[in-house]
Tab-separated table of N, CA and C in Angstrom:
chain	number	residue	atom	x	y	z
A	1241	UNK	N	-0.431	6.284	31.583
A	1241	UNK	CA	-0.546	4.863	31.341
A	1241	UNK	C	0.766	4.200	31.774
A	1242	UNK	N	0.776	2.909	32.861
A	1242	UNK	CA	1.975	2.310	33.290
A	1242	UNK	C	2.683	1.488	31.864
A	1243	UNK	N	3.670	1.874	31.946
A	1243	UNK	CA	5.048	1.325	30.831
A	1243	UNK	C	4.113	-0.102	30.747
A	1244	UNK	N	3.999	-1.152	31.401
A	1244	UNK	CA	3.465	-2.563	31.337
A	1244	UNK	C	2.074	-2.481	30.023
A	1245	UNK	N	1.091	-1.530	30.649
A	1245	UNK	CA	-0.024	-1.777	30.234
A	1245	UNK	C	0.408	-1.298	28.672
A	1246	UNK	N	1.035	-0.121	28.368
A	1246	UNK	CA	1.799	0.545	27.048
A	1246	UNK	C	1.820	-0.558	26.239
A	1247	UNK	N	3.081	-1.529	26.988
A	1247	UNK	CA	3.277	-2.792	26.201
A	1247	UNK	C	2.416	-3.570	25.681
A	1248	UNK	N	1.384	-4.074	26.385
A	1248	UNK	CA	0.662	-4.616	25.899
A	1248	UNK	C	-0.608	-4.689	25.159
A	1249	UNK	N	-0.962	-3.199	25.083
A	1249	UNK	CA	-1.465	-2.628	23.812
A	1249	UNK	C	-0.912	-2.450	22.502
A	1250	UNK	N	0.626	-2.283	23.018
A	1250	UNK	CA	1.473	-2.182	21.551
A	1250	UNK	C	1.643	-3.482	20.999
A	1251	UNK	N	1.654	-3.950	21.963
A	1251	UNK	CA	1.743	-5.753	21.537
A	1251	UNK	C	0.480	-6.456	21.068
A	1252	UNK	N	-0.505	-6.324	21.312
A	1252	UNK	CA	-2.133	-6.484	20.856
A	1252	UNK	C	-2.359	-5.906	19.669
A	1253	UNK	N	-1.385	-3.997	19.278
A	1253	UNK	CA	-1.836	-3.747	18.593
A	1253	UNK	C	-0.947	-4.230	16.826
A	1254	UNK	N	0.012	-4.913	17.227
A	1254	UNK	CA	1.227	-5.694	16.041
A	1254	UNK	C	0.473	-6.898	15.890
A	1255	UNK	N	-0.020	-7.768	16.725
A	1255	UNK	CA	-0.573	-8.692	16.480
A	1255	UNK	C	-1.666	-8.341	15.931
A	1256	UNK	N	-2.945	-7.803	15.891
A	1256	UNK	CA	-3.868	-7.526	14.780
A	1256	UNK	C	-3.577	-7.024	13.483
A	1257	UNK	N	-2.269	-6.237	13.404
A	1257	UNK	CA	-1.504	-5.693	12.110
A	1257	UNK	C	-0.881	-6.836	11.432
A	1258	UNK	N	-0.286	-8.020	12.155
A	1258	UNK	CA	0.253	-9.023	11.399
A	1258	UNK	C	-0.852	-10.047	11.165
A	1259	UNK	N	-2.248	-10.123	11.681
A	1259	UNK	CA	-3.351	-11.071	11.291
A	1259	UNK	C	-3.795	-10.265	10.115
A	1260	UNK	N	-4.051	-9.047	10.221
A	1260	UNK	CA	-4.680	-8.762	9.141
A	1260	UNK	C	-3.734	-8.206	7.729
A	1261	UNK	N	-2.711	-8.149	8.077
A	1261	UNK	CA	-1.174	-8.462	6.995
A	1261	UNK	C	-1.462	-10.025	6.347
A	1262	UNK	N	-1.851	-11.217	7.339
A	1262	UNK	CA	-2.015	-12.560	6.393
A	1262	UNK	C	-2.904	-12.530	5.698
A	1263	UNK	N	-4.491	-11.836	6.542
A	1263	UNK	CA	-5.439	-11.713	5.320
A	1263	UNK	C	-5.377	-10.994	4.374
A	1264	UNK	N	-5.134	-9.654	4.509
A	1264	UNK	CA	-4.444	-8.985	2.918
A	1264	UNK	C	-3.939	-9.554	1.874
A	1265	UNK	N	-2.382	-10.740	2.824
A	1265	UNK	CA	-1.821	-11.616	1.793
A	1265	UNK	C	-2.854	-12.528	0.915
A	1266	UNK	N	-3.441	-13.195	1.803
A	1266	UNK	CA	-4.444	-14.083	0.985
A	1266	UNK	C	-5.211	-13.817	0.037
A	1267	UNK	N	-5.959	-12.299	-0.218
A	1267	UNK	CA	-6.635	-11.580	-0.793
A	1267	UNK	C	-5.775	-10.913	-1.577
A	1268	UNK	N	-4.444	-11.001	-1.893
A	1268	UNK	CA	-3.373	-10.511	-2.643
A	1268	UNK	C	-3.799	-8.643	-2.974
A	1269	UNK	N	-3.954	-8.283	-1.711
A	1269	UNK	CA	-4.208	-6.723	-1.625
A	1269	UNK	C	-3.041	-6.277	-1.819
A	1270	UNK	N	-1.770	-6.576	-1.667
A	1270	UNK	CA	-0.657	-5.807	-1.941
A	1270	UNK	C	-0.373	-4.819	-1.292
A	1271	UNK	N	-0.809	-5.169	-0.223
A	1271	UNK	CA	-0.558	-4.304	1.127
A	1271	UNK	C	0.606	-4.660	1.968
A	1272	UNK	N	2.017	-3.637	2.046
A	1272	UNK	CA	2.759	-3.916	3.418
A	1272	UNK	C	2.124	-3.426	4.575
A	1273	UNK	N	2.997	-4.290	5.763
A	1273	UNK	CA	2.462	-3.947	6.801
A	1273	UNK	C	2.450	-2.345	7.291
A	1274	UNK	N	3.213	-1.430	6.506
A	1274	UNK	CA	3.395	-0.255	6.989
A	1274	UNK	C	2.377	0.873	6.448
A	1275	UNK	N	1.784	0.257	5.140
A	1275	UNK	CA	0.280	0.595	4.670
A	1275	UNK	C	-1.118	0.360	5.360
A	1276	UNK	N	-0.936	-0.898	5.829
A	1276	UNK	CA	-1.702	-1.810	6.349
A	1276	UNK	C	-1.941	-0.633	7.544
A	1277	UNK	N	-0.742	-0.406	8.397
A	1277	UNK	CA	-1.300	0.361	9.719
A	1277	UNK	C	-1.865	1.622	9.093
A	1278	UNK	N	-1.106	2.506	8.427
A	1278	UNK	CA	-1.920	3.756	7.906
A	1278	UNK	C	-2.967	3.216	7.920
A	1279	UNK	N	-3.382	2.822	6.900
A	1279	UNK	CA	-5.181	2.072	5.994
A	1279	UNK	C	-5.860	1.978	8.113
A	1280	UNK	N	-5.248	0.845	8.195
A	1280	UNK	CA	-5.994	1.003	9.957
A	1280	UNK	C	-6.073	2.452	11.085
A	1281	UNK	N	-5.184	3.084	10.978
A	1281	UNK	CA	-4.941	3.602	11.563
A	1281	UNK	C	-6.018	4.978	11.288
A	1282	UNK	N	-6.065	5.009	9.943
A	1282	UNK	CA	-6.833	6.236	9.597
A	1282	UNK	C	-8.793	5.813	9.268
A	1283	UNK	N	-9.162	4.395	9.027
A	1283	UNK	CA	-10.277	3.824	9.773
A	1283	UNK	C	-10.513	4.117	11.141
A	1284	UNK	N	-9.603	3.921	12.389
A	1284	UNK	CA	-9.475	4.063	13.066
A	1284	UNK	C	-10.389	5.521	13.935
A	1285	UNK	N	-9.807	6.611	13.096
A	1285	UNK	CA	-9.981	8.073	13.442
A	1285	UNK	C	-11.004	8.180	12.515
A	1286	UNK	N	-11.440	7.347	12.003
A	1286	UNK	CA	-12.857	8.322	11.532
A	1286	UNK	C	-13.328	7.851	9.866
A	1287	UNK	N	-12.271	7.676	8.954
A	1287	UNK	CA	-12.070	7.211	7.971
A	1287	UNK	C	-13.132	6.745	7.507
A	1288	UNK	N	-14.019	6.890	6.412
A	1288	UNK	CA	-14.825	5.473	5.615
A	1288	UNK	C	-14.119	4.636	5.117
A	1289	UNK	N	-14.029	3.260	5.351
A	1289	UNK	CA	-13.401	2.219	4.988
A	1289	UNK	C	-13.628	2.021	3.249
A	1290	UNK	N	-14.630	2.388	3.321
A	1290	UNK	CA	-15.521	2.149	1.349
A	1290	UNK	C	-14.431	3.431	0.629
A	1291	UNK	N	-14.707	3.979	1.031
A	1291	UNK	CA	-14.155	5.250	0.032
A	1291	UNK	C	-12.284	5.494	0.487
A	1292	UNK	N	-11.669	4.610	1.264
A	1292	UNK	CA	-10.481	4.417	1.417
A	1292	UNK	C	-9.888	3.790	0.534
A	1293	UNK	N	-10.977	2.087	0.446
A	1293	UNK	CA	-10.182	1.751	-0.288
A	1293	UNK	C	-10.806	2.252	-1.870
A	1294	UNK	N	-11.449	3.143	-2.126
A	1294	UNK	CA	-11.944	3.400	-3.300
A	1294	UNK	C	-10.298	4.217	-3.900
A	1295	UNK	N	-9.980	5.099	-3.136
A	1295	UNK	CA	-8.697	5.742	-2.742
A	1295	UNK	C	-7.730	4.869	-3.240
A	1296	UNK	N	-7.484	3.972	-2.365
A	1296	UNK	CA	-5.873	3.330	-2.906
A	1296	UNK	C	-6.295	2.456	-4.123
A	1297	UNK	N	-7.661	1.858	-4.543
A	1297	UNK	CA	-7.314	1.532	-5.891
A	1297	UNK	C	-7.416	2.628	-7.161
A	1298	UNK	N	-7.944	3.519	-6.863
A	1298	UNK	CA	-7.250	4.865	-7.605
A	1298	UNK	C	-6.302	5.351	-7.662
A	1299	UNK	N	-5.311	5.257	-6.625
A	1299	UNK	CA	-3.912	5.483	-6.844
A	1299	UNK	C	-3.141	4.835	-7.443
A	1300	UNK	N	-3.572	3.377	-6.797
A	1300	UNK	CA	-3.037	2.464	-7.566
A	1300	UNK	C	-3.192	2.562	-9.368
A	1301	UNK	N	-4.110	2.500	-9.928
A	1301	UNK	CA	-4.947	3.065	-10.913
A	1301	UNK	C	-3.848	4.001	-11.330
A	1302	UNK	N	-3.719	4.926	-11.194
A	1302	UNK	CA	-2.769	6.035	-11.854
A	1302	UNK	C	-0.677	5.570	-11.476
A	1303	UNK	N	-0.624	4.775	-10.438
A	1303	UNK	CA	0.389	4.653	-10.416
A	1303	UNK	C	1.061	3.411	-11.949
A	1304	UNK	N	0.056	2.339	-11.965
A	1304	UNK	CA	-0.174	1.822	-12.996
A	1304	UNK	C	0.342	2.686	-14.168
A	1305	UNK	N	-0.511	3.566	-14.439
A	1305	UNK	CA	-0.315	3.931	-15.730
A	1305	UNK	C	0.576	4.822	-15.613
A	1306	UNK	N	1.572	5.630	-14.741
A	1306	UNK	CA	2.886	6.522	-14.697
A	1306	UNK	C	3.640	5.061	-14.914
A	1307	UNK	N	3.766	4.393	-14.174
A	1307	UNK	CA	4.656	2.999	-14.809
A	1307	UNK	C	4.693	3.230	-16.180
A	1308	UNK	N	3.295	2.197	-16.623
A	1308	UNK	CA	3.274	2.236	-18.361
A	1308	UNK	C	3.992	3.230	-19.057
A	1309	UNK	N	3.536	4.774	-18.959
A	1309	UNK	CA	4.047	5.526	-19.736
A	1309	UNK	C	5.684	5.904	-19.292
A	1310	UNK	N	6.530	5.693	-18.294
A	1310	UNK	CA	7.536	5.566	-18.062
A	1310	UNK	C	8.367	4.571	-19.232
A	1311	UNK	N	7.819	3.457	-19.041
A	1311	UNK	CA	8.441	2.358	-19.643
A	1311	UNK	C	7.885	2.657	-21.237
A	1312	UNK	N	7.141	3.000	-22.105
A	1312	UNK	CA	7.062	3.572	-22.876
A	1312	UNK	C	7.440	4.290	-23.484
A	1313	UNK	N	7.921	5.021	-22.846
A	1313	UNK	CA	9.121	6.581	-23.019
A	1313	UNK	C	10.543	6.222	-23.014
A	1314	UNK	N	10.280	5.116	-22.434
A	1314	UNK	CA	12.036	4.525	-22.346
A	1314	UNK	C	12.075	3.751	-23.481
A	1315	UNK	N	11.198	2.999	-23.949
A	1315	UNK	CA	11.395	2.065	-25.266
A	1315	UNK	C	11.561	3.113	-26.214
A	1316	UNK	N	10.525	4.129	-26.134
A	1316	UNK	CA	10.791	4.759	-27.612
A	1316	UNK	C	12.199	5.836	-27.519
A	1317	UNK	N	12.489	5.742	-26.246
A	1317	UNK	CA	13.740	6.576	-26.483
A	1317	UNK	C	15.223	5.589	-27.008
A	1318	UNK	N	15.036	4.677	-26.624
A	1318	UNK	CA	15.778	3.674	-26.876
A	1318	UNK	C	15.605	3.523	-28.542
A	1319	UNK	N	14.589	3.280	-29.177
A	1319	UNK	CA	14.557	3.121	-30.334
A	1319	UNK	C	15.000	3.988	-31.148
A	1320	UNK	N	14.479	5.138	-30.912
A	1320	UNK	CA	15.051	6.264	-31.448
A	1320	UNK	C	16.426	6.592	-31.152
A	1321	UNK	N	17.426	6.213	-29.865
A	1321	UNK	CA	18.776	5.959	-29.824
A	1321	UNK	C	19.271	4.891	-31.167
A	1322	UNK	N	18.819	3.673	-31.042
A	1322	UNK	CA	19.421	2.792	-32.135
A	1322	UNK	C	19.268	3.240	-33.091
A	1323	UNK	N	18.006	3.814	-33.709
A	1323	UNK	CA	17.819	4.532	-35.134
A	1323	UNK	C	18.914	5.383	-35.879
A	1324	UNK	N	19.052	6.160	-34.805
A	1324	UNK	CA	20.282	7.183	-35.357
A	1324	UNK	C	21.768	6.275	-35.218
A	1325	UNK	N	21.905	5.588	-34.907
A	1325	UNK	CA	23.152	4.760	-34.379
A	1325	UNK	C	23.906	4.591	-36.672
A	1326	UNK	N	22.502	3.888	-36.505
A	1326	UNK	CA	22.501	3.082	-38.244
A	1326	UNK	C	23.330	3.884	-38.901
């Protein structure tokens, strides 16, 4: 493939990554653009789109709750720091 034509597939292919980066935004998917290409990229090759994103809101889903119980673990360790302080 000539260097020119390269370009301008790579360039066609940022511009559909940054249109569909605004619609994400709008739809407050919480998608960066560097997700955004994975998520495309692996549609792309074969991927079910349904059960992809069934995928990242399951991760999401569990990343959620490692948060929670993080911050949970930190309050009660904290409390239990001041407790003994008394």
């Amino acid at each position: 493939m000539p260097p020119n034509e390269r370009a301008e597939k790579q360039a066609a292919a940022q511009q559909a990554v940054d249109i569909l980066h605004e619609i994400a935004t709008i739809l407050n998917c919480h998608l960066d653009r560097r997700t955004l290409s994975i998520c495309i990229s692996m549609i792309e090759n074969g991927v079910n789109p349904e059960a992809l994103a069934n995928v990242v809101k399951e991760l999401r889903r569990h990343g959620q709750e490692a948060q929670l119980e993080t911050a949970t673990a930190a309050a009660a360790a904290a409390a239990a720091s001041s407790t003994r302080r008394r």
